[in-house]
Amino acid sequence: MAERKPITTPAEVASFALPEGRNKARRPVKSKHGAGLSLEVRAGRDSKLWVYRFSIAGRQFETMLGTFPPMTLKQVREKHGDYVALVRDGIDPRKHRAAEVARNQAAWTMQEAFDHWIEFYAASRVKGGNPPTPRTVAKQRGRWNLHLQKPLGSGYVRDITRRRLIEVLENIASTAREEARQCLTLLRQLLDYCEDREQIDDNPAAGLRPSKIKARPGKPRERHLELPELRELWAVIDDNRTAEGLAATAVLSLSVANAIKVLILTGTRRGEVAGMRWPEVRRDTWTIPGERTKNGKPHKVYLAPLALELLREQRQLSSGDYVFESTRDAGKPIHYDTITTAVARLQGRARKDHDETAPLYHLEHFTTHDLRRTCATLWTKTFMADPLLVDAMLSHSPPRLLGTYNRDRRWDMQVDIWKRWGATVNDMVANDPGANVVSLRGGVA
């Protein structure tokens, strides 16, 4: 039999105990939502049960709302109100709860959604009709793990609001505007995927622009190096390279030093150079396979005599398939970030606190990607190369009109620019007046 005096305070909840000689006891709980709520204690059980007794179609039922602890008096009264409203509408709260449990089991957390989406993304065809490269997929995984997993991963997709997305993205933008822009793009695609699979009715990221998260695009970089600056960089590379690896702050391994020089000679991307394999090189032509290019298409690069000279040196250092083999991990290539760090180190900008004693600190700051822009700029300015031809040499996706040009003619024109550029670098960058001219002998065996 239940105790008649209703519980009204949290202290009474805590103090309610089983009377001596009883195995079970209940006491009614006062609630503004009406009758039927009670607290039950049982022998051999430390926690107490919140119970709701209700009537539907003239029949009596009861269901458990939770336990104390952890559910407090305030919390159970709120839940009691929800159940009373269901009963008022003729809905059995027990069946409603079972349906809610089933819905929760089918609902994805954001982490589960990302795991589903990244597999879909990796296999989907993107710009150019090819799936994204493994490197691009890895970047998306890294972006999620670094910026989004902690604030969003454990929440249900259906509970993610536009306001919450803005809060998270603004926080990212406070230290990394470009990463915030990339995270916004990732979330738009991820939540579109969830909308298509009926995890949400509407994508809360739809229509969200970078300006809304304080991630307006910055002014495009225009930095490129002129020939005297390239000459300084080349000389500093020669002065600071060693076969022993990266033993000191400003010392480069031979592989990293030569990789930077090949970047200068070809205008290719750092990842393409770092992952260069010997089977990709045939005489004076390097063919980068589609799985390693940004647009997913194979790309041919002419290797000038000076580039071939560097590759001959690498042949003496490499024991496997990779041209630029790591000095720390035999059989594996150098990491493309190693190239970036090396260029920053030579400028004294590899760390937050700049090193003003670095050999290139006096130059205006430049990045590894600025070397690629240097090639594009000087090819156009020095050799009057057509911008569309330069785009092709840089492996940019061409406009449709370019597809009507004679492809063999385009390749001959590209080779001509690379040859002239290689001679320019050899004569005006790699060799100061009075220095011995680098041998221009034939190709790689």
Short mmCIF file of C-alpha atoms in Angstrom, two decimals:
data_model
loop_
_atom_site.label_atom_id
_atom_site.label_comp_id
_atom_site.label_asym_id
_atom_site.label_seq_id
_atom_site.Cartn_x
_atom_site.Cartn_y
_atom_site.Cartn_z
CA MET A 1 0.00 0.00 0.00
CA ALA A 2 1.35 3.44 -0.94
CA GLU A 3 2.12 6.11 1.61
CA ARG A 4 -0.60 8.79 1.39
CA LYS A 5 1.33 12.01 2.04
CA PRO A 6 2.69 13.24 -1.33
CA ILE A 7 6.33 14.10 -1.84
CA THR A 8 6.86 17.79 -2.58
CA THR A 9 10.61 18.47 -2.16
CA PRO A 10 13.93 16.94 -3.26
CA ALA A 11 14.82 16.35 0.40
CA GLU A 12 11.76 14.11 0.78
CA VAL A 13 12.79 12.17 -2.32
CA ALA A 14 16.24 11.55 -0.84
CA SER A 15 14.91 10.57 2.61
CA PHE A 16 12.08 8.27 1.47
CA ALA A 17 13.05 4.77 2.66
CA LEU A 18 11.49 1.33 2.87
CA PRO A 19 9.47 0.90 6.09
CA GLU A 20 10.62 -1.90 8.35
CA GLY A 21 9.13 -5.26 7.44
CA ARG A 22 8.12 -4.21 3.92
CA ASN A 23 9.55 -5.40 0.56
CA LYS A 24 8.09 -2.54 -1.45
CA ALA A 25 6.56 0.84 -0.78
CA ARG A 26 5.27 3.78 -2.83
CA ARG A 27 4.57 7.36 -2.10
CA PRO A 28 2.67 9.78 -4.38
CA VAL A 29 4.57 12.72 -5.87
CA LYS A 30 2.94 16.12 -6.26
CA SER A 31 3.02 17.39 -9.85
CA LYS A 32 1.33 20.36 -11.48
CA HIS A 33 0.47 18.10 -14.40
CA GLY A 34 -1.93 15.97 -12.33
CA ALA A 35 -2.10 12.66 -10.50
CA GLY A 36 -0.49 9.29 -11.16
CA LEU A 37 3.15 10.06 -10.40
CA SER A 38 4.78 8.17 -7.51
CA LEU A 39 8.14 7.12 -6.09
CA GLU A 40 8.78 3.44 -5.31
CA VAL A 41 11.41 1.78 -3.11
CA ARG A 42 12.16 -1.94 -3.05
CA ALA A 43 14.13 -4.27 -0.83
CA GLY A 44 17.63 -5.05 -2.10
CA ARG A 45 17.68 -2.07 -4.50
CA ASP A 46 19.61 1.13 -3.84
CA SER A 47 17.93 3.26 -6.52
CA LYS A 48 14.32 4.39 -6.36
CA LEU A 49 11.81 4.14 -9.21
CA TRP A 50 9.72 6.94 -10.66
CA VAL A 51 6.38 5.37 -11.68
CA TYR A 52 3.46 6.82 -13.65
CA ARG A 53 0.01 5.21 -13.39
CA PHE A 54 -2.47 6.16 -16.11
CA SER A 55 -5.78 5.13 -17.63
CA ILE A 56 -6.66 4.64 -21.33
CA ALA A 57 -10.06 3.38 -22.56
CA GLY A 58 -11.10 2.51 -19.01
CA ARG A 59 -8.08 0.32 -18.34
CA GLN A 60 -5.26 1.04 -15.85
CA PHE A 61 -1.59 0.84 -16.83
CA GLU A 62 1.69 1.96 -15.39
CA THR A 63 5.17 2.64 -16.71
CA MET A 64 8.53 3.54 -15.25
CA LEU A 65 9.81 7.05 -16.01
CA GLY A 66 13.32 6.58 -14.64
CA THR A 67 15.29 6.09 -11.44
CA PHE A 68 16.50 8.29 -8.62
CA PRO A 69 19.35 8.92 -8.91
CA PRO A 70 20.09 10.23 -11.51
CA MET A 71 16.65 11.59 -12.48
CA THR A 72 15.77 14.49 -10.20
CA LEU A 73 12.33 15.57 -8.96
CA LYS A 74 12.30 18.49 -11.42
CA GLN A 75 13.22 16.24 -14.34
CA VAL A 76 10.61 13.60 -13.56
CA ARG A 77 7.88 16.22 -13.25
CA GLU A 78 8.78 17.49 -16.75
CA LYS A 79 8.67 13.96 -18.14
CA HIS A 80 5.40 13.32 -16.30
CA GLY A 81 3.95 16.34 -18.11
CA ASP A 82 4.98 14.89 -21.48
CA TYR A 83 3.36 11.55 -20.66
CA VAL A 84 0.15 13.17 -19.38
CA ALA A 85 -0.11 15.04 -22.70
CA LEU A 86 0.25 11.77 -24.62
CA VAL A 87 -2.45 10.08 -22.54
CA ARG A 88 -4.72 13.07 -23.06
CA ASP A 89 -4.40 12.45 -26.81
CA GLY A 90 -5.17 8.74 -26.36
CA ILE A 91 -1.54 7.62 -26.89
CA ASP A 92 -0.05 4.88 -24.73
CA PRO A 93 3.27 6.30 -23.42
CA ARG A 94 4.82 2.84 -23.38
CA LYS A 95 4.29 2.35 -27.10
CA HIS A 96 5.41 5.90 -27.77
CA ARG A 97 8.62 5.27 -25.83
CA ALA A 98 9.27 2.03 -27.75
CA ALA A 99 8.86 3.93 -31.01
CA GLU A 100 11.22 6.64 -29.75
CA VAL A 101 13.83 4.03 -28.80
CA ALA A 102 13.56 2.51 -32.28
CA ARG A 103 13.91 5.95 -33.86
CA ASN A 104 17.00 6.67 -31.75
CA GLN A 105 18.55 3.37 -32.76
CA ALA A 106 18.05 4.23 -36.44
CA ALA A 107 19.31 7.80 -36.03
CA TRP A 108 22.94 8.56 -36.84
CA THR A 109 25.33 10.50 -34.71
CA MET A 110 27.43 12.97 -36.65
CA GLN A 111 30.40 10.60 -36.33
CA GLU A 112 28.38 7.74 -37.79
CA ALA A 113 27.16 10.05 -40.54
CA PHE A 114 30.74 11.07 -41.37
CA ASP A 115 31.88 7.44 -41.47
CA HIS A 116 29.09 6.63 -43.97
CA TRP A 117 29.67 9.78 -46.01
CA ILE A 118 33.46 9.51 -46.34
CA GLU A 119 33.09 6.05 -47.91
CA PHE A 120 30.47 7.44 -50.30
CA TYR A 121 32.67 10.47 -51.04
CA ALA A 122 35.77 8.36 -51.73
CA ALA A 123 33.88 6.34 -54.35
CA SER A 124 31.96 9.22 -55.96
CA ARG A 125 32.95 10.86 -59.21
CA VAL A 126 33.82 14.50 -58.83
CA LYS A 127 35.06 17.20 -61.19
CA GLY A 128 36.61 15.57 -64.25
CA GLY A 129 34.59 12.37 -63.85
CA ASN A 130 37.04 10.66 -61.49
CA PRO A 131 36.78 9.90 -57.75
CA PRO A 132 38.81 12.10 -55.41
CA THR A 133 42.43 11.09 -54.91
CA PRO A 134 43.43 9.18 -51.75
CA ARG A 135 45.26 12.32 -50.65
CA THR A 136 42.07 14.41 -50.94
CA VAL A 137 40.09 11.81 -48.99
CA ALA A 138 42.82 11.76 -46.31
CA LYS A 139 42.62 15.55 -46.07
CA GLN A 140 38.86 15.36 -45.44
CA ARG A 141 39.39 12.76 -42.72
CA GLY A 142 42.10 14.90 -41.13
CA ARG A 143 39.88 18.01 -41.30
CA TRP A 144 37.05 16.15 -39.56
CA ASN A 145 39.32 14.68 -36.88
CA LEU A 146 41.10 17.96 -36.18
CA HIS A 147 38.29 20.50 -36.28
CA LEU A 148 34.83 18.88 -36.24
CA GLN A 149 34.85 15.54 -34.46
CA LYS A 150 35.12 16.86 -30.91
CA PRO A 151 32.42 19.58 -31.06
CA LEU A 152 29.98 17.70 -33.33
CA GLY A 153 30.77 13.98 -33.47
CA SER A 154 28.72 12.71 -30.51
CA GLY A 155 25.51 14.64 -31.32
CA TYR A 156 22.66 13.26 -33.38
CA VAL A 157 22.44 14.56 -36.95
CA ARG A 158 18.76 15.45 -36.38
CA ASP A 159 19.71 17.70 -33.45
CA ILE A 160 22.36 19.75 -35.27
CA THR A 161 21.17 23.33 -35.73
CA ARG A 162 22.35 26.11 -38.00
CA ARG A 163 23.26 28.12 -34.91
CA ARG A 164 25.49 25.32 -33.60
CA LEU A 165 27.25 25.00 -36.96
CA ILE A 166 27.96 28.73 -37.02
CA GLU A 167 29.40 28.58 -33.48
CA VAL A 168 31.74 25.71 -34.39
CA LEU A 169 32.84 27.22 -37.70
CA GLU A 170 33.38 30.69 -36.23
CA ASN A 171 35.65 29.12 -33.63
CA ILE A 172 37.70 27.46 -36.40
CA ALA A 173 37.78 30.69 -38.41
CA SER A 174 39.26 32.57 -35.46
CA THR A 175 42.59 30.82 -36.08
CA ALA A 176 42.28 29.34 -39.60
CA ARG A 177 39.94 31.07 -42.03
CA GLU A 178 40.70 28.82 -44.99
CA GLU A 179 40.20 25.69 -42.89
CA ALA A 180 36.85 27.08 -41.73
CA ARG A 181 35.84 27.51 -45.39
CA GLN A 182 36.87 23.95 -46.16
CA CYS A 183 35.01 22.64 -43.09
CA LEU A 184 31.87 24.46 -44.22
CA THR A 185 32.10 22.77 -47.62
CA LEU A 186 32.59 19.39 -45.94
CA LEU A 187 29.55 19.91 -43.69
CA ARG A 188 27.36 21.01 -46.60
CA GLN A 189 28.17 17.81 -48.48
CA LEU A 190 27.88 15.61 -45.39
CA LEU A 191 24.48 17.01 -44.38
CA ASP A 192 23.20 16.87 -47.98
CA TYR A 193 24.06 13.17 -47.85
CA CYS A 194 22.13 12.84 -44.56
CA GLU A 195 19.12 14.68 -46.00
CA ASP A 196 19.02 12.31 -48.99
CA ARG A 197 19.00 9.38 -46.55
CA GLU A 198 16.17 10.88 -44.47
CA GLN A 199 18.24 11.45 -41.35
CA ILE A 200 17.13 15.11 -41.45
CA ASP A 201 14.37 16.97 -43.25
CA ASP A 202 16.50 19.96 -44.19
CA ASN A 203 20.24 20.63 -44.36
CA PRO A 204 21.06 23.29 -41.70
CA ALA A 205 24.24 24.20 -43.60
CA ALA A 206 22.37 24.97 -46.83
CA GLY A 207 22.82 28.60 -47.81
CA LEU A 208 25.46 29.17 -45.14
CA ARG A 209 28.19 31.37 -46.63
CA PRO A 210 31.79 31.97 -45.51
CA SER A 211 30.90 35.55 -44.59
CA LYS A 212 28.42 34.23 -42.01
CA ILE A 213 31.20 32.40 -40.17
CA LYS A 214 33.79 35.18 -40.48
CA ALA A 215 35.71 33.21 -43.09
CA ARG A 216 35.61 35.51 -46.07
CA PRO A 217 38.22 34.51 -48.63
CA GLY A 218 41.45 36.39 -48.17
CA LYS A 219 43.13 38.29 -50.96
CA PRO A 220 44.63 35.77 -53.40
CA ARG A 221 48.38 35.40 -52.99
CA GLU A 222 50.41 37.07 -55.72
CA ARG A 223 53.91 36.34 -54.42
CA HIS A 224 56.37 34.96 -56.93
CA LEU A 225 60.13 34.99 -56.96
CA GLU A 226 62.22 36.82 -59.51
CA LEU A 227 65.37 35.21 -60.94
CA PRO A 228 67.77 36.85 -58.44
CA GLU A 229 65.66 35.49 -55.57
CA LEU A 230 65.61 32.03 -57.15
CA ARG A 231 69.40 32.26 -57.45
CA GLU A 232 69.67 32.99 -53.72
CA LEU A 233 67.35 30.11 -52.87
CA TRP A 234 69.29 27.69 -55.09
CA ALA A 235 72.62 28.76 -53.57
CA VAL A 236 71.30 28.41 -50.01
CA ILE A 237 70.00 24.93 -50.82
CA ASP A 238 73.47 23.97 -52.05
CA ASP A 239 75.09 25.45 -48.95
CA ASN A 240 72.77 23.63 -46.54
CA ARG A 241 72.32 20.18 -47.99
CA THR A 242 73.84 17.04 -46.52
CA ALA A 243 73.65 13.33 -47.14
CA GLU A 244 73.14 12.69 -43.44
CA GLY A 245 69.55 13.85 -43.20
CA LEU A 246 68.10 16.76 -41.23
CA ALA A 247 70.61 16.88 -38.42
CA ALA A 248 70.51 20.63 -37.84
CA THR A 249 67.95 23.39 -38.03
CA ALA A 250 68.96 24.66 -41.48
CA VAL A 251 70.32 21.43 -42.99
CA LEU A 252 68.51 19.63 -45.81
CA SER A 253 68.79 16.02 -46.88
CA LEU A 254 69.92 15.56 -50.48
CA SER A 255 66.48 14.19 -51.38
CA VAL A 256 64.65 17.23 -50.00
CA ALA A 257 67.17 19.65 -51.54
CA ASN A 258 66.85 18.05 -54.98
CA ALA A 259 63.06 17.84 -54.69
CA ILE A 260 62.87 21.62 -54.18
CA LYS A 261 65.02 22.14 -57.26
CA VAL A 262 62.78 19.85 -59.33
CA LEU A 263 59.80 21.90 -58.17
CA ILE A 264 61.50 25.01 -59.52
CA LEU A 265 62.34 23.34 -62.84
CA THR A 266 58.92 21.77 -63.49
CA GLY A 267 56.26 23.86 -61.72
CA THR A 268 54.64 20.68 -60.44
CA ARG A 269 52.97 20.23 -57.05
CA ARG A 270 54.97 19.27 -53.96
CA GLY A 271 52.99 16.03 -53.51
CA GLU A 272 53.61 15.03 -57.11
CA VAL A 273 57.35 15.53 -56.73
CA ALA A 274 57.56 13.88 -53.30
CA GLY A 275 55.81 10.75 -54.61
CA MET A 276 57.74 10.58 -57.91
CA ARG A 277 58.60 6.99 -58.93
CA TRP A 278 61.30 5.76 -61.27
CA PRO A 279 58.84 3.85 -63.52
CA GLU A 280 57.11 7.20 -64.21
CA VAL A 281 60.26 8.57 -65.89
CA ARG A 282 61.02 7.61 -69.48
CA ARG A 283 64.04 9.36 -70.99
CA ASP A 284 63.19 13.09 -70.68
CA THR A 285 59.45 12.70 -69.92
CA TRP A 286 57.83 12.24 -66.53
CA THR A 287 54.25 10.97 -66.65
CA ILE A 288 52.36 11.51 -63.39
CA PRO A 289 49.51 8.95 -63.10
CA GLY A 290 45.97 10.20 -62.60
CA GLU A 291 45.72 8.83 -59.08
CA ARG A 292 48.44 11.29 -58.02
CA THR A 293 47.21 14.43 -59.80
CA LYS A 294 44.70 16.90 -58.44
CA ASN A 295 42.33 16.64 -61.40
CA GLY A 296 42.60 12.86 -61.59
CA LYS A 297 44.08 12.83 -65.09
CA PRO A 298 47.59 11.67 -66.15
CA HIS A 299 49.96 14.59 -66.68
CA LYS A 300 53.15 14.68 -68.77
CA VAL A 301 56.11 16.85 -67.75
CA TYR A 302 59.24 17.46 -69.80
CA LEU A 303 62.44 17.11 -67.77
CA ALA A 304 65.12 19.57 -68.82
CA PRO A 305 68.81 18.46 -68.76
CA LEU A 306 69.34 20.08 -65.36
CA ALA A 307 66.36 18.14 -63.93
CA LEU A 308 67.80 14.92 -65.37
CA GLU A 309 71.12 15.74 -63.72
CA LEU A 310 69.34 15.92 -60.36
CA LEU A 311 67.60 12.60 -61.02
CA ARG A 312 70.94 10.94 -61.81
CA GLU A 313 72.14 12.06 -58.40
CA GLN A 314 68.98 10.64 -56.83
CA ARG A 315 69.55 7.32 -58.59
CA GLN A 316 72.65 6.90 -56.43
CA LEU A 317 70.62 7.57 -53.26
CA SER A 318 67.47 5.59 -53.96
CA SER A 319 67.22 1.88 -53.22
CA GLY A 320 63.58 1.42 -54.28
CA ASP A 321 60.86 2.76 -56.59
CA TYR A 322 60.79 6.29 -55.19
CA VAL A 323 63.03 8.95 -56.69
CA PHE A 324 63.13 11.07 -53.54
CA GLU A 325 63.53 8.39 -50.91
CA SER A 326 63.39 9.25 -47.22
CA THR A 327 66.70 9.15 -45.40
CA ARG A 328 64.91 8.07 -42.24
CA ASP A 329 62.61 5.40 -43.66
CA ALA A 330 64.24 3.41 -46.44
CA GLY A 331 61.93 2.37 -49.25
CA LYS A 332 59.46 5.19 -48.58
CA PRO A 333 59.29 8.65 -50.15
CA ILE A 334 59.89 11.93 -48.39
CA HIS A 335 56.66 13.50 -47.13
CA TYR A 336 55.44 16.52 -49.05
CA ASP A 337 55.18 18.47 -45.78
CA THR A 338 58.94 17.95 -45.37
CA ILE A 339 59.45 20.09 -48.47
CA THR A 340 57.21 22.82 -47.05
CA THR A 341 59.01 22.76 -43.71
CA ALA A 342 62.41 22.91 -45.39
CA VAL A 343 61.48 25.99 -47.43
CA ALA A 344 60.06 27.66 -44.31
CA ARG A 345 63.17 26.72 -42.29
CA LEU A 346 65.50 28.38 -44.79
CA GLN A 347 63.49 31.57 -44.30
CA GLY A 348 63.46 31.28 -40.50
CA ARG A 349 59.69 30.84 -40.47
CA ALA A 350 59.30 27.17 -39.60
CA ARG A 351 58.19 28.11 -36.08
CA LYS A 352 56.01 30.75 -34.49
CA ASP A 353 59.08 32.63 -33.27
CA HIS A 354 61.03 33.64 -36.37
CA ASP A 355 64.75 33.00 -36.71
CA GLU A 356 66.27 36.20 -38.04
CA THR A 357 69.61 34.45 -38.58
CA ALA A 358 68.15 32.14 -41.24
CA PRO A 359 69.87 32.54 -44.62
CA LEU A 360 66.77 33.72 -46.49
CA TYR A 361 65.08 35.67 -43.72
CA HIS A 362 65.73 38.95 -45.56
CA LEU A 363 63.55 37.92 -48.51
CA GLU A 364 59.84 38.66 -48.62
CA HIS A 365 58.08 35.59 -47.25
CA PHE A 366 57.25 32.89 -49.81
CA THR A 367 55.76 29.40 -49.63
CA THR A 368 56.33 26.19 -51.54
CA HIS A 369 53.22 26.89 -53.61
CA ASP A 370 54.68 30.30 -54.50
CA LEU A 371 57.43 28.43 -56.38
CA ARG A 372 54.71 26.99 -58.61
CA ARG A 373 53.29 30.48 -59.11
CA THR A 374 56.81 31.66 -59.91
CA CYS A 375 57.01 29.21 -62.81
CA ALA A 376 53.60 30.24 -64.16
CA THR A 377 54.44 33.94 -63.89
CA LEU A 378 57.90 33.79 -65.43
CA TRP A 379 56.85 31.41 -68.23
CA THR A 380 54.20 33.94 -69.21
CA LYS A 381 56.29 37.06 -68.67
CA THR A 382 59.67 35.85 -69.95
CA PHE A 383 58.67 33.53 -72.80
CA MET A 384 55.30 35.10 -73.65
CA ALA A 385 53.66 31.71 -73.13
CA ASP A 386 49.90 31.61 -73.64
CA PRO A 387 48.09 31.43 -70.26
CA LEU A 388 46.04 28.45 -71.46
CA LEU A 389 49.24 26.63 -72.36
CA VAL A 390 50.70 27.43 -68.93
CA ASP A 391 47.53 26.08 -67.29
CA ALA A 392 48.04 22.84 -69.22
CA MET A 393 51.67 22.67 -68.07
CA LEU A 394 50.46 23.12 -64.47
CA SER A 395 47.89 20.31 -64.87
CA HIS A 396 44.94 22.64 -64.38
CA SER A 397 41.63 21.38 -65.76
CA PRO A 398 41.30 23.12 -69.15
CA PRO A 399 38.23 24.97 -70.41
CA ARG A 400 36.29 23.09 -73.08
CA LEU A 401 37.59 25.32 -75.85
CA LEU A 402 41.13 24.09 -75.24
CA GLY A 403 40.03 20.57 -76.12
CA THR A 404 39.68 21.67 -79.73
CA TYR A 405 43.40 22.50 -80.01
CA ASN A 406 45.76 19.95 -81.58
CA ARG A 407 47.04 17.94 -78.62
CA ASP A 408 50.38 17.04 -80.22
CA ARG A 409 50.95 20.67 -81.09
CA ARG A 410 50.24 21.67 -77.49
CA TRP A 411 52.76 19.14 -76.15
CA ASP A 412 55.48 20.41 -78.51
CA MET A 413 54.79 23.97 -77.34
CA GLN A 414 54.94 22.90 -73.69
CA VAL A 415 58.26 21.10 -74.20
CA ASP A 416 59.66 24.23 -75.80
CA ILE A 417 58.76 26.32 -72.73
CA TRP A 418 60.19 23.72 -70.32
CA LYS A 419 63.42 23.55 -72.36
CA ARG A 420 63.85 27.32 -72.38
CA TRP A 421 63.00 27.50 -68.68
CA GLY A 422 65.51 24.75 -67.86
CA ALA A 423 68.24 26.60 -69.75
CA THR A 424 67.33 29.84 -67.95
CA VAL A 425 67.51 28.18 -64.54
CA ASN A 426 70.78 26.51 -65.45
CA ASP A 427 72.45 29.69 -66.70
CA MET A 428 70.94 32.35 -64.41
CA VAL A 429 69.90 30.51 -61.23
CA ALA A 430 72.03 27.41 -60.69
CA ASN A 431 75.24 29.05 -61.86
CA ASP A 432 76.58 32.43 -60.86
CA PRO A 433 78.88 34.20 -63.34
CA GLY A 434 82.24 32.46 -63.27
CA ALA A 435 80.89 29.20 -61.86
CA ASN A 436 81.24 25.94 -63.73
CA VAL A 437 78.30 25.25 -66.01
CA VAL A 438 76.33 22.16 -65.02
CA SER A 439 76.65 19.31 -67.49
CA LEU A 440 73.75 19.09 -69.94
CA ARG A 441 74.26 15.44 -70.84
CA GLY A 442 71.43 13.11 -71.88
CA GLY A 443 68.60 11.41 -70.03
CA VAL A 444 68.09 9.04 -67.11
CA ALA A 445 69.08 5.49 -67.80
#
